[in-house]
Each structure stands twice: as structure tokens, then as C-alpha cells.
Amino acid sequence: MLQLRPNCECCDRDLPADSGVALICSFECTFCPACAEHLGGACPNCGGELVQRPRRPTAKLTANPASSERVHGKRPCPQHAG
């Protein structure tokens, strides 16, 4: 079952479980569309393709909630680098 992480790993933007804009790689690294575009559609952690994250039906979120753990990348995204 997907974790449905609550934020963009680069900019920390909120990405709720019912959001249709979150993008993930096969390791579930999660990014917002703006950061994914800056990354060229590839995960900076594994190099994998970023694709739209599926949404869990609302009725299933009660028994199978999304993750509340916010994940932050080990290095800043290109648009946030100094």
C-alpha cells in the first residue's frame, strides 16, 4: 500500500492524500508539479520517472490513512539551491 506522503520532498508544499497533483517515483519519493518540472520529471534520489500519484478513495482513508510523516530531500532541489 502506498504511503501517500503529505508533502513535496523539495519545497515542503502540502500534498494531501486526495490531491491529484502529487507526483511519485517507484520508491514513493513525492514531489509537487513545479519541483518535478525543475527536476526534468526524474527523481533526484533514484533517477526514476515521476508519475501522477494515485488517489486513495476517501472511504478507504479512514481505515488506511495516508502517512503524516513529512519527508525532506537530502539535498535541495535546483530552484532552492543557493
Short mmCIF file of N, CA and C in Angstrom, two decimals:
data_model
loop_
_atom_site.label_atom_id
_atom_site.label_comp_id
_atom_site.label_asym_id
_atom_site.label_seq_id
_atom_site.Cartn_x
_atom_site.Cartn_y
_atom_site.Cartn_z
N MET A 1 0.84 -1.17 0.00
CA MET A 1 0.00 0.00 0.00
C MET A 1 0.90 1.24 0.00
N LEU A 2 0.58 2.21 -0.84
CA LEU A 2 1.34 3.45 -0.91
C LEU A 2 1.23 4.24 0.40
N GLN A 3 2.32 4.89 0.77
CA GLN A 3 2.32 5.72 1.98
C GLN A 3 1.50 6.98 1.82
N LEU A 4 1.40 7.52 0.62
CA LEU A 4 0.74 8.81 0.38
C LEU A 4 1.34 9.88 1.29
N ARG A 5 2.60 10.17 1.04
CA ARG A 5 3.31 11.16 1.85
C ARG A 5 2.66 12.53 1.72
N PRO A 6 2.69 13.32 2.80
CA PRO A 6 1.91 14.56 2.86
C PRO A 6 2.54 15.81 2.27
N ASN A 7 3.77 15.70 1.72
CA ASN A 7 4.44 16.93 1.29
C ASN A 7 5.40 16.67 0.13
N CYS A 8 5.75 17.77 -0.53
CA CYS A 8 6.79 17.72 -1.57
C CYS A 8 8.14 17.63 -0.86
N GLU A 9 8.93 16.69 -1.30
CA GLU A 9 10.23 16.46 -0.69
C GLU A 9 11.19 17.63 -0.90
N CYS A 10 10.95 18.45 -1.92
CA CYS A 10 11.83 19.59 -2.21
C CYS A 10 11.39 20.86 -1.49
N CYS A 11 10.17 21.30 -1.76
CA CYS A 11 9.74 22.61 -1.27
C CYS A 11 8.82 22.53 -0.05
N ASP A 12 8.47 21.33 0.37
CA ASP A 12 7.62 21.09 1.54
C ASP A 12 6.17 21.52 1.35
N ARG A 13 5.75 21.74 0.10
CA ARG A 13 4.35 22.07 -0.18
C ARG A 13 3.46 20.92 0.29
N ASP A 14 2.32 21.26 0.88
CA ASP A 14 1.36 20.24 1.30
C ASP A 14 0.79 19.53 0.08
N LEU A 15 0.73 18.20 0.14
CA LEU A 15 0.14 17.37 -0.90
C LEU A 15 -0.78 16.36 -0.23
N PRO A 16 -2.00 16.78 0.10
CA PRO A 16 -2.93 15.89 0.80
C PRO A 16 -3.20 14.60 0.02
N ALA A 17 -3.66 13.60 0.73
CA ALA A 17 -3.91 12.28 0.13
C ALA A 17 -4.88 12.36 -1.04
N ASP A 18 -5.80 13.30 -1.02
CA ASP A 18 -6.79 13.41 -2.10
C ASP A 18 -6.33 14.35 -3.22
N SER A 19 -5.07 14.80 -3.14
CA SER A 19 -4.54 15.70 -4.16
C SER A 19 -4.27 14.94 -5.44
N GLY A 20 -4.71 15.50 -6.54
CA GLY A 20 -4.46 14.89 -7.84
C GLY A 20 -3.20 15.41 -8.51
N VAL A 21 -2.42 16.22 -7.81
CA VAL A 21 -1.24 16.83 -8.42
C VAL A 21 0.08 16.23 -7.96
N ALA A 22 0.08 15.41 -6.93
CA ALA A 22 1.32 14.83 -6.42
C ALA A 22 1.93 13.87 -7.44
N LEU A 23 3.26 13.90 -7.53
CA LEU A 23 4.00 13.00 -8.42
C LEU A 23 4.94 12.16 -7.58
N ILE A 24 5.07 10.88 -7.94
CA ILE A 24 5.93 9.97 -7.19
C ILE A 24 6.80 9.14 -8.13
N CYS A 25 7.89 8.61 -7.57
CA CYS A 25 8.71 7.63 -8.28
C CYS A 25 8.35 6.25 -7.73
N SER A 26 9.01 5.21 -8.20
CA SER A 26 8.68 3.86 -7.75
C SER A 26 9.06 3.61 -6.28
N PHE A 27 9.88 4.50 -5.70
CA PHE A 27 10.23 4.39 -4.29
C PHE A 27 9.36 5.31 -3.42
N GLU A 28 8.36 5.92 -4.03
CA GLU A 28 7.38 6.79 -3.37
C GLU A 28 7.93 8.15 -2.95
N CYS A 29 9.10 8.55 -3.47
CA CYS A 29 9.54 9.92 -3.26
C CYS A 29 8.46 10.79 -3.88
N THR A 30 8.09 11.86 -3.22
CA THR A 30 6.91 12.64 -3.60
C THR A 30 7.28 14.09 -3.88
N PHE A 31 6.75 14.62 -4.99
CA PHE A 31 7.07 15.98 -5.41
C PHE A 31 5.83 16.69 -5.94
N CYS A 32 5.83 18.01 -5.84
CA CYS A 32 4.77 18.82 -6.43
C CYS A 32 5.11 19.02 -7.92
N PRO A 33 4.15 19.45 -8.73
CA PRO A 33 4.41 19.63 -10.17
C PRO A 33 5.54 20.61 -10.47
N ALA A 34 5.63 21.71 -9.74
CA ALA A 34 6.67 22.71 -10.02
C ALA A 34 8.07 22.14 -9.80
N CYS A 35 8.25 21.43 -8.69
CA CYS A 35 9.57 20.84 -8.42
C CYS A 35 9.86 19.71 -9.41
N ALA A 36 8.86 18.90 -9.73
CA ALA A 36 9.06 17.81 -10.69
C ALA A 36 9.49 18.36 -12.05
N GLU A 37 8.91 19.49 -12.44
CA GLU A 37 9.29 20.11 -13.71
C GLU A 37 10.75 20.56 -13.67
N HIS A 38 11.15 21.21 -12.56
CA HIS A 38 12.55 21.64 -12.42
C HIS A 38 13.50 20.45 -12.44
N LEU A 39 13.02 19.31 -12.00
CA LEU A 39 13.85 18.10 -11.95
C LEU A 39 13.82 17.34 -13.27
N GLY A 40 13.12 17.86 -14.25
CA GLY A 40 13.05 17.21 -15.55
C GLY A 40 12.24 15.93 -15.53
N GLY A 41 11.33 15.79 -14.56
CA GLY A 41 10.47 14.61 -14.49
C GLY A 41 11.16 13.37 -13.96
N ALA A 42 12.36 13.55 -13.38
CA ALA A 42 13.10 12.41 -12.84
C ALA A 42 13.38 12.62 -11.35
N CYS A 43 13.27 11.57 -10.58
CA CYS A 43 13.53 11.63 -9.14
C CYS A 43 15.01 11.92 -8.90
N PRO A 44 15.34 12.91 -8.06
CA PRO A 44 16.74 13.22 -7.80
C PRO A 44 17.41 12.17 -6.91
N ASN A 45 16.61 11.32 -6.28
CA ASN A 45 17.16 10.30 -5.39
C ASN A 45 17.55 9.02 -6.12
N CYS A 46 16.68 8.57 -7.03
CA CYS A 46 16.94 7.29 -7.70
C CYS A 46 17.03 7.41 -9.22
N GLY A 47 16.66 8.58 -9.77
CA GLY A 47 16.68 8.77 -11.22
C GLY A 47 15.46 8.23 -11.92
N GLY A 48 14.52 7.68 -11.14
CA GLY A 48 13.31 7.10 -11.72
C GLY A 48 12.33 8.14 -12.22
N GLU A 49 11.42 7.70 -13.04
CA GLU A 49 10.37 8.55 -13.63
C GLU A 49 9.39 9.00 -12.55
N LEU A 50 8.99 10.26 -12.62
CA LEU A 50 7.96 10.77 -11.73
C LEU A 50 6.62 10.72 -12.45
N VAL A 51 5.64 10.07 -11.82
CA VAL A 51 4.31 9.90 -12.40
C VAL A 51 3.26 10.35 -11.40
N GLN A 52 2.05 10.60 -11.89
CA GLN A 52 0.97 11.05 -11.01
C GLN A 52 0.69 9.99 -9.96
N ARG A 53 0.61 10.45 -8.70
CA ARG A 53 0.31 9.54 -7.60
C ARG A 53 -1.17 9.20 -7.61
N PRO A 54 -1.52 7.93 -7.51
CA PRO A 54 -2.94 7.58 -7.47
C PRO A 54 -3.57 8.08 -6.18
N ARG A 55 -4.86 8.36 -6.25
CA ARG A 55 -5.59 8.81 -5.06
C ARG A 55 -6.32 7.63 -4.44
N ARG A 56 -6.27 7.54 -3.13
CA ARG A 56 -7.00 6.51 -2.40
C ARG A 56 -8.44 7.00 -2.22
N PRO A 57 -9.42 6.14 -2.47
CA PRO A 57 -10.81 6.57 -2.27
C PRO A 57 -11.03 7.08 -0.84
N THR A 58 -11.76 8.16 -0.72
CA THR A 58 -12.00 8.79 0.58
C THR A 58 -12.51 7.80 1.61
N ALA A 59 -13.40 6.92 1.22
CA ALA A 59 -13.97 5.94 2.16
C ALA A 59 -12.89 5.00 2.70
N LYS A 60 -11.82 4.80 1.96
CA LYS A 60 -10.75 3.89 2.40
C LYS A 60 -9.71 4.59 3.27
N LEU A 61 -9.68 5.91 3.25
CA LEU A 61 -8.69 6.64 4.04
C LEU A 61 -8.89 6.49 5.55
N THR A 62 -10.10 6.24 5.99
CA THR A 62 -10.36 6.09 7.42
C THR A 62 -9.63 4.86 7.95
N ALA A 63 -9.79 3.74 7.28
CA ALA A 63 -9.14 2.50 7.72
C ALA A 63 -7.68 2.41 7.29
N ASN A 64 -7.34 3.13 6.23
CA ASN A 64 -5.99 3.10 5.66
C ASN A 64 -5.50 4.51 5.43
N PRO A 65 -5.18 5.23 6.52
CA PRO A 65 -4.82 6.64 6.38
C PRO A 65 -3.50 6.87 5.67
N ALA A 66 -3.39 8.06 5.12
CA ALA A 66 -2.14 8.49 4.49
C ALA A 66 -1.09 8.70 5.57
N SER A 67 0.15 8.71 5.18
CA SER A 67 1.25 8.97 6.11
C SER A 67 1.18 10.42 6.60
N SER A 68 1.59 10.64 7.83
CA SER A 68 1.68 12.00 8.36
C SER A 68 3.15 12.43 8.49
N GLU A 69 4.07 11.52 8.16
CA GLU A 69 5.50 11.81 8.25
C GLU A 69 5.96 12.64 7.05
N ARG A 70 6.46 13.82 7.33
CA ARG A 70 6.96 14.70 6.28
C ARG A 70 8.38 14.28 5.94
N VAL A 71 8.65 14.12 4.66
CA VAL A 71 9.97 13.69 4.18
C VAL A 71 10.62 14.86 3.47
N HIS A 72 11.90 15.08 3.74
CA HIS A 72 12.65 16.16 3.12
C HIS A 72 13.88 15.56 2.45
N GLY A 73 14.18 16.04 1.26
CA GLY A 73 15.32 15.54 0.49
C GLY A 73 16.64 15.78 1.19
N LYS A 74 17.62 14.98 0.83
CA LYS A 74 18.96 15.10 1.41
C LYS A 74 19.72 16.30 0.85
N ARG A 75 19.30 16.73 -0.32
CA ARG A 75 19.93 17.91 -0.94
C ARG A 75 18.81 18.79 -1.50
N PRO A 76 19.03 20.09 -1.56
CA PRO A 76 17.96 20.98 -2.03
C PRO A 76 17.67 20.77 -3.52
N CYS A 77 16.44 21.03 -3.88
CA CYS A 77 16.07 20.99 -5.28
C CYS A 77 16.75 22.15 -6.01
N PRO A 78 16.93 22.02 -7.31
CA PRO A 78 17.65 23.07 -8.06
C PRO A 78 17.13 24.48 -7.84
N GLN A 79 15.81 24.67 -7.77
CA GLN A 79 15.28 26.03 -7.64
C GLN A 79 15.48 26.59 -6.24
N HIS A 80 15.89 25.74 -5.28
CA HIS A 80 16.11 26.21 -3.91
C HIS A 80 17.60 26.28 -3.56
N ALA A 81 18.44 25.84 -4.48
CA ALA A 81 19.88 25.86 -4.20
C ALA A 81 20.39 27.31 -4.23
N GLY A 82 21.33 27.58 -3.37
CA GLY A 82 21.79 28.89 -3.14
C GLY A 82 22.64 29.61 -4.03
#
